[in-house]
Short mmCIF file of C-alpha atoms in Angstrom, two decimals:
data_model
loop_
_atom_site.label_atom_id
_atom_site.label_comp_id
_atom_site.label_asym_id
_atom_site.label_seq_id
_atom_site.Cartn_x
_atom_site.Cartn_y
_atom_site.Cartn_z
CA UNK A 1 34.82 -33.03 -41.95
CA UNK A 2 35.65 -31.43 -38.67
CA UNK A 3 39.25 -32.13 -37.65
CA UNK A 4 41.66 -30.93 -34.98
CA UNK A 5 45.43 -31.28 -35.39
CA UNK A 6 48.16 -30.86 -32.80
CA UNK A 7 51.53 -31.24 -34.49
CA UNK A 8 53.74 -31.22 -31.37
CA UNK A 9 53.58 -34.62 -29.61
CA UNK A 10 55.98 -33.51 -26.87
CA UNK A 11 57.36 -30.24 -25.55
CA UNK A 12 59.43 -29.21 -22.58
CA UNK A 13 60.00 -25.88 -20.87
CA UNK A 14 62.00 -24.62 -17.94
CA UNK A 15 60.09 -23.50 -14.89
CA UNK A 16 59.11 -19.78 -15.04
CA UNK A 17 59.54 -19.63 -18.83
CA UNK A 18 56.87 -19.29 -21.52
CA UNK A 19 55.74 -22.02 -23.88
CA UNK A 20 53.29 -22.08 -26.79
CA UNK A 21 51.33 -25.14 -27.88
CA UNK A 22 49.92 -25.24 -31.41
CA UNK A 23 46.56 -26.37 -32.73
CA UNK A 24 44.92 -26.13 -36.13
CA UNK A 25 41.39 -27.16 -37.00
CA UNK A 26 39.09 -27.45 -39.95
CA UNK A 27 35.41 -26.58 -39.98
CA UNK A 28 32.82 -25.14 -42.33
CA UNK A 29 30.94 -23.50 -39.47
CA UNK A 30 31.19 -19.76 -38.96
CA UNK A 31 30.30 -19.54 -35.29
CA UNK A 32 31.83 -22.03 -32.90
CA UNK A 33 33.87 -22.50 -29.74
CA UNK A 34 37.35 -23.84 -29.16
CA UNK A 35 38.78 -25.24 -25.96
CA UNK A 36 42.05 -26.25 -24.41
CA UNK A 37 41.88 -29.07 -21.88
CA UNK A 38 44.64 -30.22 -19.54
CA UNK A 39 45.01 -33.86 -18.49
CA UNK A 40 47.58 -34.36 -15.71
CA UNK A 41 48.82 -37.81 -14.68
CA UNK A 42 45.79 -38.06 -12.40
CA UNK A 43 43.79 -38.44 -15.68
CA UNK A 44 41.12 -35.86 -14.86
CA UNK A 45 40.46 -33.70 -17.93
CA UNK A 46 40.35 -30.06 -16.84
CA UNK A 47 39.01 -27.18 -18.94
CA UNK A 48 41.76 -24.57 -19.16
CA UNK A 49 40.39 -21.91 -21.49
CA UNK A 50 37.74 -21.33 -24.13
CA UNK A 51 37.44 -19.06 -27.13
CA UNK A 52 34.29 -18.02 -28.97
CA UNK A 53 34.90 -17.64 -32.68
CA UNK A 54 32.83 -14.48 -33.05
CA UNK A 55 35.00 -12.68 -30.49
CA UNK A 56 38.07 -11.05 -31.98
CA UNK A 57 39.70 -10.62 -28.58
CA UNK A 58 41.91 -13.51 -27.51
CA UNK A 59 40.81 -15.26 -24.32
CA UNK A 60 42.97 -15.06 -21.19
CA UNK A 61 42.78 -16.98 -17.92
CA UNK A 62 45.54 -15.97 -15.51
CA UNK A 63 48.79 -17.40 -16.93
CA UNK A 64 47.01 -19.01 -19.88
CA UNK A 65 46.15 -17.15 -23.06
CA UNK A 66 45.31 -18.06 -26.62
CA UNK A 67 46.27 -16.73 -30.02
CA UNK A 68 43.16 -17.28 -32.15
CA UNK A 69 43.59 -16.74 -35.88
CA UNK A 70 40.17 -17.49 -37.41
CA UNK A 71 41.16 -17.11 -41.06
CA UNK A 72 44.13 -19.42 -40.60
CA UNK A 73 42.06 -21.79 -38.39
CA UNK A 74 44.77 -21.69 -35.77
CA UNK A 75 44.29 -21.76 -32.00
CA UNK A 76 47.50 -21.82 -29.95
CA UNK A 77 47.84 -21.86 -26.17
CA UNK A 78 50.48 -19.76 -24.42
CA UNK A 79 51.47 -20.63 -20.87
CA UNK A 80 53.41 -17.89 -19.11
CA UNK A 81 55.54 -18.33 -15.99
CA UNK A 82 55.36 -22.12 -16.34
CA UNK A 83 54.99 -24.07 -13.11
CA UNK A 84 55.79 -27.69 -12.27
CA UNK A 85 52.05 -28.31 -11.87
CA UNK A 86 51.55 -27.44 -15.54
CA UNK A 87 53.13 -30.77 -16.49
CA UNK A 88 50.35 -32.63 -18.31
CA UNK A 89 48.86 -33.63 -21.65
CA UNK A 90 47.16 -30.71 -23.33
CA UNK A 91 44.33 -31.24 -25.78
CA UNK A 92 42.76 -28.80 -28.17
CA UNK A 93 39.04 -29.52 -28.65
CA UNK A 94 36.19 -28.40 -30.87
CA UNK A 95 32.48 -29.04 -30.20
CA UNK A 96 30.60 -30.42 -33.21
CA UNK A 97 26.90 -29.71 -32.89
CA UNK A 98 25.74 -31.91 -35.73
CA UNK A 99 26.48 -34.87 -33.48
CA UNK A 100 25.02 -33.80 -30.19
CA UNK A 101 27.76 -31.35 -29.37
CA UNK A 102 30.45 -33.98 -29.21
CA UNK A 103 33.96 -32.73 -28.59
CA UNK A 104 36.52 -33.49 -31.28
CA UNK A 105 39.97 -33.67 -29.73
CA UNK A 106 43.43 -33.30 -31.18
CA UNK A 107 46.08 -35.93 -30.56
CA UNK A 108 47.48 -34.02 -27.61
CA UNK A 109 50.80 -32.42 -26.66
CA UNK A 110 52.70 -33.79 -23.68
CA UNK A 111 54.21 -30.85 -21.82
CA UNK A 112 57.00 -31.32 -19.29
CA UNK A 113 57.98 -28.42 -17.05
CA UNK A 114 61.52 -28.87 -15.75
CA UNK A 115 62.87 -27.33 -12.54
CA UNK B 1 28.64 -28.42 -5.78
CA UNK B 2 29.70 -31.99 -6.61
CA UNK B 3 31.75 -32.64 -9.73
CA UNK B 4 31.43 -35.54 -12.14
CA UNK B 5 32.13 -38.88 -10.49
CA UNK B 6 32.75 -42.27 -12.08
CA UNK B 7 32.94 -45.82 -10.80
CA UNK B 8 34.81 -48.03 -10.64
CA UNK B 9 38.23 -46.40 -10.88
CA UNK B 10 39.66 -49.33 -12.74
CA UNK B 11 38.77 -52.93 -13.54
CA UNK B 12 40.05 -55.93 -15.40
CA UNK B 13 37.83 -58.09 -17.60
CA UNK B 14 38.29 -61.05 -19.87
CA UNK B 15 37.62 -61.00 -23.60
CA UNK B 16 33.98 -61.84 -24.33
CA UNK B 17 32.68 -60.60 -20.99
CA UNK B 18 30.34 -57.67 -20.42
CA UNK B 19 31.04 -54.53 -18.37
CA UNK B 20 29.01 -51.66 -16.93
CA UNK B 21 30.59 -48.32 -16.08
CA UNK B 22 28.77 -45.65 -14.07
CA UNK B 23 28.78 -41.88 -14.03
CA UNK B 24 27.11 -39.25 -11.88
CA UNK B 25 26.86 -35.89 -13.59
CA UNK B 26 27.78 -32.60 -12.00
CA UNK B 27 24.99 -31.11 -9.92
CA UNK B 28 22.37 -29.50 -12.15
CA UNK B 29 23.78 -30.91 -15.39
CA UNK B 30 21.26 -32.80 -17.56
CA UNK B 31 23.48 -33.90 -20.46
CA UNK B 32 26.06 -36.68 -20.24
CA UNK B 33 28.62 -37.74 -22.84
CA UNK B 34 30.94 -40.75 -22.90
CA UNK B 35 34.39 -40.90 -24.46
CA UNK B 36 36.95 -43.63 -25.01
CA UNK B 37 40.60 -42.65 -24.67
CA UNK B 38 43.19 -45.16 -25.85
CA UNK B 39 46.69 -44.84 -24.46
CA UNK B 40 48.49 -41.85 -25.92
CA UNK B 41 45.46 -40.66 -27.90
CA UNK B 42 42.82 -37.99 -27.59
CA UNK B 43 39.35 -39.00 -26.39
CA UNK B 44 36.90 -40.36 -28.98
CA UNK B 45 33.19 -39.62 -28.63
CA UNK B 46 31.00 -42.67 -27.98
CA UNK B 47 27.56 -41.11 -27.41
CA UNK B 48 25.62 -38.45 -25.55
CA UNK B 49 22.45 -38.66 -23.47
CA UNK B 50 19.95 -35.93 -22.81
CA UNK B 51 16.79 -36.47 -20.77
CA UNK B 52 17.25 -40.22 -20.87
CA UNK B 53 17.53 -40.44 -24.67
CA UNK B 54 20.55 -40.84 -26.92
CA UNK B 55 21.35 -37.48 -28.48
CA UNK B 56 24.23 -38.35 -30.80
CA UNK B 57 26.56 -41.25 -31.40
CA UNK B 58 30.10 -41.67 -32.66
CA UNK B 59 31.59 -44.50 -34.71
CA UNK B 60 31.21 -47.26 -32.16
CA UNK B 61 29.48 -50.62 -32.72
CA UNK B 62 26.09 -51.45 -31.15
CA UNK B 63 27.73 -53.53 -28.43
CA UNK B 64 28.45 -50.13 -26.84
CA UNK B 65 25.18 -49.01 -25.29
CA UNK B 66 24.11 -46.61 -22.62
CA UNK B 67 21.41 -45.41 -20.29
CA UNK B 68 20.57 -42.18 -18.56
CA UNK B 69 18.42 -42.14 -15.45
CA UNK B 70 15.91 -39.53 -14.22
CA UNK B 71 18.55 -38.12 -11.86
CA UNK B 72 20.81 -37.63 -14.96
CA UNK B 73 23.32 -40.26 -13.90
CA UNK B 74 24.39 -42.60 -16.67
CA UNK B 75 25.76 -46.04 -17.49
CA UNK B 76 27.95 -47.27 -20.30
CA UNK B 77 27.60 -50.95 -21.14
CA UNK B 78 29.98 -52.84 -23.36
CA UNK B 79 29.14 -56.39 -24.45
CA UNK B 80 31.43 -59.04 -25.92
CA UNK B 81 34.58 -57.26 -24.81
CA UNK B 82 37.52 -57.22 -27.18
CA UNK B 83 41.19 -56.57 -26.41
CA UNK B 84 40.97 -53.22 -28.24
CA UNK B 85 38.34 -52.06 -25.76
CA UNK B 86 41.12 -51.58 -23.22
CA UNK B 87 41.14 -47.83 -22.61
CA UNK B 88 40.27 -45.02 -20.25
CA UNK B 89 36.54 -44.30 -20.37
CA UNK B 90 35.63 -40.72 -19.60
CA UNK B 91 32.25 -39.34 -18.70
CA UNK B 92 31.50 -35.64 -19.16
CA UNK B 93 28.47 -33.57 -18.25
CA UNK B 94 27.19 -30.24 -19.44
CA UNK B 95 24.64 -27.92 -17.93
CA UNK B 96 22.19 -28.45 -20.77
CA UNK B 97 22.12 -29.72 -24.32
CA UNK B 98 23.71 -27.29 -26.72
CA UNK B 99 26.09 -25.69 -24.27
CA UNK B 100 29.61 -26.36 -25.48
CA UNK B 101 31.50 -26.76 -22.20
CA UNK B 102 31.78 -30.29 -20.92
CA UNK B 103 33.17 -31.16 -17.50
CA UNK B 104 34.90 -34.48 -17.10
CA UNK B 105 35.09 -37.13 -14.43
CA UNK B 106 38.29 -38.91 -13.44
CA UNK B 107 37.62 -41.83 -15.77
CA UNK B 108 37.50 -45.61 -15.48
CA UNK B 109 40.53 -47.56 -16.65
CA UNK B 110 39.34 -50.79 -18.32
CA UNK B 111 41.80 -53.55 -19.12
CA UNK B 112 40.64 -56.49 -21.24
CA UNK B 113 42.82 -59.60 -21.14
#
């Protein structure tokens, strides 16, 4: 079964500091994608970053980067220079093609950035 | 380019009633997926539509049904509402079937009393 686990329900960080959110997953597929989505209080789910499993290089999008460890099935998100606008729920997600490409989400990590 | 839109923003229904939620996909996107997000949880996949046909379904009962129209917009219908159906319903579109990225709308908050 395809599963996604986020073991940190809540985290907080001081503005301008760095924080890392953890995600582990389980799949028998060899080629796949992984995503991090952000859901602020406005509720709109926003795609933050994606990683393709066949790429060894970790993805980076401005202040957001991932640490992808394929053998360990680990996919963490690092946010550098945290800003107040980063306050949100963060979800790790995995697309499962055997069911129409549905996204399987983790339970989420609620991140609070404090001034 | 217009993003994914959903209507209504929120609504309140009574147990046993029926509800229809609407979604317009992002311009050029032909695949639409629906998710249910209970409070404090990650979204759960309901089903996906591609070219007006269901293209995959999650573990939801048949009283959850959907439609996709020729312009790729979509509806989610829920019959015989139950209290546990109270949730945020999210619509997501993707450029075409098989592409992994899905882009979400702002959601419809449904409360069943």
